[in-house]
């Protein structure tokens, strides 16, 4: 279902791409916090299509309308905060044929199986990337709350196609890098990588095709001790929200799949004292040990498959006639959603981290 | 926390490596099912250390004692099934120094931060691989329930160090392959891979080091329509249990991280009719679209970091003196836990799939 | 928090009395259902203040705006349904003094303790009876879904002050009684009781005082087998939603507190066969045994304390000055909210019952 | 299901009356606490049958076996605490006929509908009063944790049949009263009430009948601010656990059903300053306003129906033959379970209160 039930922060996301609105109800925010709505809108802009030439030409206004949760002075009042974003600029006619002929590698078919004839096929209904907007509202607020506690989260495009960006670790990313990423239209650390990636995307677009990619995300200032063992570890909670972002097919923490080929002597991170703080010389563990944060930067990477909606003719079936059929998808589709997914990944991490942070003081009465 | 709250199946796992017992309470099993305890014990044997020469010499008896949930005829009676396994063959003295000098890349340090002085350091307490035993009890039962519904799950070692096994897809794995895997002491599809992997493990062991690896898991006979959109998709639920297995640092579905480098035209899976059934010609999506199963085999891979407990001397710190210190770990430790993790991965997938299966009939009143 | 997490139906209610809107997000509704919005609006009207002379003169429009969850044909599409009701006709100035001088027996004080200065004091913020509107949207939809399955729920005012109405059992209530209740401005079974109650309310109103009461609720056509033992029984789930209605201070099922004075021989309900159906000659158990429905009508009663906001001067304290203070509440307040609470009680029962009904087919694979 | 999911404390209770054991897994306890097992055993004794002449002659040993959750020094280590109690002294033969001929007002019939033939009918299976033992283990631990925070909970028999005890308020109960209640074999405040009640029970027993009653429970030292609005209020959480105790048919807080007949001017509790503390002159609200504790004693009453298992011949049906049948229940059954239920009510309140207490520091960042 479209809910995230953390221990303290509970979200309900609603909406379909062509319903009157998409939105979110967030329960568990503390009272007395002043949400910076300018900052939140700027964060939302980073995911809005139409902002940059390489994305979907569909122009969505991501104007947030707050329905509840603030008192007359505009501070959070401790009770659920609900917000919505109206859907405008929709063109339902684009989607009629998809009810019968599902798009390969898209949720058209599985939604048909699950919901039957009543499934809202328009714009992918509730499987649309549009639903990442309310996720970003909630995550954007959590990012601000975390920042007020000294915790900072940033993400960038690590890879598009087979072109790699530099990593946070490689550039020894600092505040300037992070600020630049947040203001960038195309968030990468290396200018050269940006050029090559944009070329690759343009090339795919011209061919009526699409590209996938990888996003790297890093949280700094994270205190040690967040998360619980076993099924409520930080990896579990982050993964359970991240897989709610469309097109995600994998997640890895620290060295991730690369750790699999290493020996323990290579992968282990030695502890050392930095003044009175315990740190590790390397950070292969990505800031999480036994599901609990260690105080080192929390680092993870998310794999996005290429957008399934491509212009090239594809083989599919007619669900009504139960026979093979060809499909050519009309309409406007993003050749690469990875740049837009970057703030979504930050949002997901923020929700999981803030939920865990609210627990920090509870284990030692 | 040590609970898994699916919609229908709810597990509570308890225990520490050196507590009197480890165990599980499973709520939501249907009434009237005859659990095959011989089959369950055989499944548990696949994870028990000491069974094979290459694993930890610690001999655990994985004898399951059922405390509740069965009626006088031995059938499930619909109310919670609780079972435990006594801890024997423990040697607490091995662990004293670890209270002060944490093992690199191990949960010693983070548990100390979270629980303070009261943390049960013995044998890694509740972070021990021993806790996979109760997970396997629950998963083993779910595997039997799924089998009775025509759903089959099998896993194998896909990689150890840099040595790859063949994949399920490559060998077009059938019932014979699967049976062989379940009876194998070292579950791989290729005899050559087995030899090379065993050599690599032996080599690491001699060096007082350890190796990581990857497990591939595949479920067949899965009906389309399982799972819910967004945060309750099959990827979310499988991932949230999988990350509860110690040493897991990554998970990917279908093509996973490889999909990131592909174009849509390469990664999309074309639909076609096979009689009256909708299938896909390729299975890059790994059986899940939009969080919901498509009916194609559900395939995923899990990355395991190398065991952190190695014999080689390492750099660490003394938490009491707040200064750098050396650490040499005594005791018996597995150089590679990947073979033992194979049934754990099947167990995790089984719990998530069975929980989703129980929902299948609910969306069309 | 303002969420109800049933096994299948999950609600998030948001809003404060003076926020832009109140609303609800409902997850778990089946796809393909045609909600009758005229019937839903008629249901909402039964709780709207201003409709009858004896209630609050504040006129709220309870116009429901659906934000998501319906497809282009207006049927539920299986994904979350979110709806809101705009708050109009508010007069914030009425509430300024209450920030410092809390109303006796009202949540002003406890909200102040919990949320501090940021608490939205206007109109009781999130503790307002206004929040029963979104509860009724969700419950109204569940009532329609239940009706389509042959389950019917009706409630009436059982008591106001010390004036008793007849009970469902006493009048052997049938369809005509139920229809009359739903169309009634003041839902009671006995015309005489209505007169006396209205007099009592008018008398209290003139005195600047208020009255409490009891609501009786009955569900018929309930199949046996709904609910789970122990903590997820029907009593537990109904109670956990009912206590979310403001002013509720007690709930009892079947004979309830009266059962406490009886002997087993008087309270037990004998089983007998009615054709092929198992029934009970009396229904002291109120349709629930061991938390599970028996097939007999499910009957319960809810106690409402008298409205705490009365015009009579009261003793209170000044929270800022930490000294005793007098309080005279201005503004418009209902002398008796019991008539308006009747549909809220039906709504709560409907949500709990529908959630349990969705589970009915799962225990016998 | 047999789980309680608070925000912080999560319980899973398992067992049937004639399974090898009953037990509980408690997750969320803080690390470093020294449970006083002598005190816990004394608490368990208060519910054990056979201790007093008027109860069931079945002698159960309530010896607690801890399986996990303690470190080598016997302190809680922060991970789940699981404990069991073996079932001994069972006589399964007593229950054979009940599989076909259900006991009136008992869960035999509803469990049959829900679980079918596989239901464990022995001793009422999972619907047995025996399951209150694990509830009391969890509650007993929470009582100790609460005590360490200055919160005290005590309950007594308020009524048996039509004989009333004095109330906590009437005797202005202090520490001495409370201590006496805890050591009493028959926990009432008035010696006269005790005599009359014992006579009434004996009279019912001789007649082969049973009696119901009411328990009053009071928590003192409760800080203001515990609980959340709407569906997570203290009334909701206490009620959702209390209805898990067998035979409970009603619950009321403060004045409860009596508030329904009062006017606001009579029921409202005036605030006043007691030094720097805000208090109320009367406590009709029972310590809870808007779901949140006010700091005044939290008071509630629970209604227990008379034990359904009576010796007198009753009318029932044969489920196999689908015809009316007579039933005479053999075996040993409590004529009045109210005295034994007193510690169970304290346990339930303790779990709900401790869970809410763990949240206390989170709303003001």
PDB file of N, CA and C in Angstrom, chain D residues 13-42:
ATOM      1  N   UNK D  13       2.330 -12.869  21.907  1.00  0.00           N
ATOM      2  CA  UNK D  13       1.973 -13.888  22.891  1.00  0.00           C
ATOM      3  C   UNK D  13       1.632 -15.169  22.147  1.00  0.00           C
ATOM      4  N   UNK D  14       2.117 -16.275  22.634  1.00  0.00           N
ATOM      5  CA  UNK D  14       1.815 -17.546  21.983  1.00  0.00           C
ATOM      6  C   UNK D  14       1.381 -18.566  23.003  1.00  0.00           C
ATOM      7  N   UNK D  15       0.742 -19.590  22.493  1.00  0.00           N
ATOM      8  CA  UNK D  15       0.382 -20.689  23.388  1.00  0.00           C
ATOM      9  C   UNK D  15      -1.063 -21.078  23.318  1.00  0.00           C
ATOM     10  N   UNK D  16      -1.281 -22.299  23.651  1.00  0.00           N
ATOM     11  CA  UNK D  16      -2.636 -22.755  23.905  1.00  0.00           C
ATOM     12  C   UNK D  16      -2.585 -23.409  25.268  1.00  0.00           C
ATOM     13  N   UNK D  17      -3.760 -23.539  25.849  1.00  0.00           N
ATOM     14  CA  UNK D  17      -3.862 -24.099  27.183  1.00  0.00           C
ATOM     15  C   UNK D  17      -3.220 -25.485  27.303  1.00  0.00           C
ATOM     16  N   UNK D  18      -3.270 -26.276  26.220  1.00  0.00           N
ATOM     17  CA  UNK D  18      -2.704 -27.621  26.297  1.00  0.00           C
ATOM     18  C   UNK D  18      -1.540 -27.844  25.335  1.00  0.00           C
ATOM     19  N   UNK D  19      -0.941 -26.765  24.878  1.00  0.00           N
ATOM     20  CA  UNK D  19       0.277 -26.872  24.067  1.00  0.00           C
ATOM     21  C   UNK D  19       1.421 -27.082  25.061  1.00  0.00           C
ATOM     22  N   UNK D  20       2.620 -27.387  24.606  1.00  0.00           N
ATOM     23  CA  UNK D  20       3.735 -27.561  25.534  1.00  0.00           C
ATOM     24  C   UNK D  20       3.944 -26.337  26.450  1.00  0.00           C
ATOM     25  N   UNK D  21       3.710 -25.163  25.924  1.00  0.00           N
ATOM     26  CA  UNK D  21       3.950 -23.984  26.745  1.00  0.00           C
ATOM     27  C   UNK D  21       3.127 -22.798  26.268  1.00  0.00           C
ATOM     28  N   UNK D  22       3.052 -21.794  27.133  1.00  0.00           N
ATOM     29  CA  UNK D  22       2.560 -20.481  26.713  1.00  0.00           C
ATOM     30  C   UNK D  22       3.730 -19.544  26.943  1.00  0.00           C
ATOM     31  N   UNK D  23       3.744 -18.429  26.256  1.00  0.00           N
ATOM     32  CA  UNK D  23       4.879 -17.528  26.440  1.00  0.00           C
ATOM     33  C   UNK D  23       4.691 -16.217  25.727  1.00  0.00           C
ATOM     34  N   UNK D  24       5.726 -15.412  25.805  1.00  0.00           N
ATOM     35  CA  UNK D  24       5.672 -14.080  25.219  1.00  0.00           C
ATOM     36  C   UNK D  24       7.060 -13.648  24.760  1.00  0.00           C
ATOM     37  N   UNK D  25       7.067 -12.876  23.682  1.00  0.00           N
ATOM     38  CA  UNK D  25       8.293 -12.256  23.194  1.00  0.00           C
ATOM     39  C   UNK D  25       8.061 -10.750  23.287  1.00  0.00           C
ATOM     40  N   UNK D  26       8.886 -10.056  24.060  1.00  0.00           N
ATOM     41  CA  UNK D  26       8.714  -8.618  24.264  1.00  0.00           C
ATOM     42  C   UNK D  26       9.866  -7.874  23.628  1.00  0.00           C
ATOM     43  N   UNK D  27       9.553  -6.978  22.697  1.00  0.00           N
ATOM     44  CA  UNK D  27      10.594  -6.232  21.997  1.00  0.00           C
ATOM     45  C   UNK D  27      10.447  -4.756  22.355  1.00  0.00           C
ATOM     46  N   UNK D  28      11.548  -4.101  22.634  1.00  0.00           N
ATOM     47  CA  UNK D  28      11.469  -2.680  22.932  1.00  0.00           C
ATOM     48  C   UNK D  28      11.829  -2.318  24.361  1.00  0.00           C
ATOM     49  N   UNK D  29      12.137  -3.310  25.172  1.00  0.00           N
ATOM     50  CA  UNK D  29      12.547  -2.998  26.539  1.00  0.00           C
ATOM     51  C   UNK D  29      13.902  -2.301  26.484  1.00  0.00           C
ATOM     52  N   UNK D  30      14.154  -1.385  27.393  1.00  0.00           N
ATOM     53  CA  UNK D  30      15.436  -0.689  27.382  1.00  0.00           C
ATOM     54  C   UNK D  30      16.545  -1.613  27.884  1.00  0.00           C
ATOM     55  N   UNK D  31      17.772  -1.294  27.532  1.00  0.00           N
ATOM     56  CA  UNK D  31      18.898  -2.088  28.014  1.00  0.00           C
ATOM     57  C   UNK D  31      19.300  -1.622  29.408  1.00  0.00           C
ATOM     58  N   UNK D  32      19.891  -2.526  30.141  1.00  0.00           N
ATOM     59  CA  UNK D  32      20.461  -2.151  31.430  1.00  0.00           C
ATOM     60  C   UNK D  32      19.523  -2.194  32.614  1.00  0.00           C
ATOM     61  N   UNK D  33      18.345  -2.767  32.452  1.00  0.00           N
ATOM     62  CA  UNK D  33      17.395  -2.802  33.560  1.00  0.00           C
ATOM     63  C   UNK D  33      17.486  -4.143  34.278  1.00  0.00           C
ATOM     64  N   UNK D  34      17.421  -4.081  35.588  1.00  0.00           N
ATOM     65  CA  UNK D  34      17.482  -5.310  36.373  1.00  0.00           C
ATOM     66  C   UNK D  34      16.068  -5.708  36.778  1.00  0.00           C
ATOM     67  N   UNK D  35      15.503  -6.691  36.084  1.00  0.00           N
ATOM     68  CA  UNK D  35      14.165  -7.166  36.430  1.00  0.00           C
ATOM     69  C   UNK D  35      14.253  -7.911  37.753  1.00  0.00           C
ATOM     70  N   UNK D  36      13.344  -7.590  38.653  1.00  0.00           N
ATOM     71  CA  UNK D  36      13.302  -8.288  39.934  1.00  0.00           C
ATOM     72  C   UNK D  36      12.416  -9.511  39.746  1.00  0.00           C
ATOM     73  N   UNK D  37      13.037 -10.680  39.577  1.00  0.00           N
ATOM     74  CA  UNK D  37      12.251 -11.873  39.283  1.00  0.00           C
ATOM     75  C   UNK D  37      11.452 -12.383  40.475  1.00  0.00           C
ATOM     76  N   UNK D  38      11.902 -12.085  41.676  1.00  0.00           N
ATOM     77  CA  UNK D  38      11.094 -12.460  42.846  1.00  0.00           C
ATOM     78  C   UNK D  38       9.788 -11.685  42.814  1.00  0.00           C
ATOM     79  N   UNK D  39       9.913 -10.391  42.535  1.00  0.00           N
ATOM     80  CA  UNK D  39       8.723  -9.542  42.473  1.00  0.00           C
ATOM     81  C   UNK D  39       7.819  -9.992  41.325  1.00  0.00           C
ATOM     82  N   UNK D  40       8.439 -10.367  40.197  1.00  0.00           N
ATOM     83  CA  UNK D  40       7.653 -10.804  39.052  1.00  0.00           C
ATOM     84  C   UNK D  40       6.907 -12.098  39.381  1.00  0.00           C
ATOM     85  N   UNK D  41       7.583 -13.007  40.029  1.00  0.00           N
ATOM     86  CA  UNK D  41       6.920 -14.259  40.407  1.00  0.00           C
ATOM     87  C   UNK D  41       5.788 -14.011  41.399  1.00  0.00           C
ATOM     88  N   UNK D  42       6.019 -13.090  42.335  1.00  0.00           N
ATOM     89  CA  UNK D  42       4.954 -12.766  43.285  1.00  0.00           C
ATOM     90  C   UNK D  42       3.749 -12.200  42.529  1.00  0.00           C
TER      91      UNK D  42
END
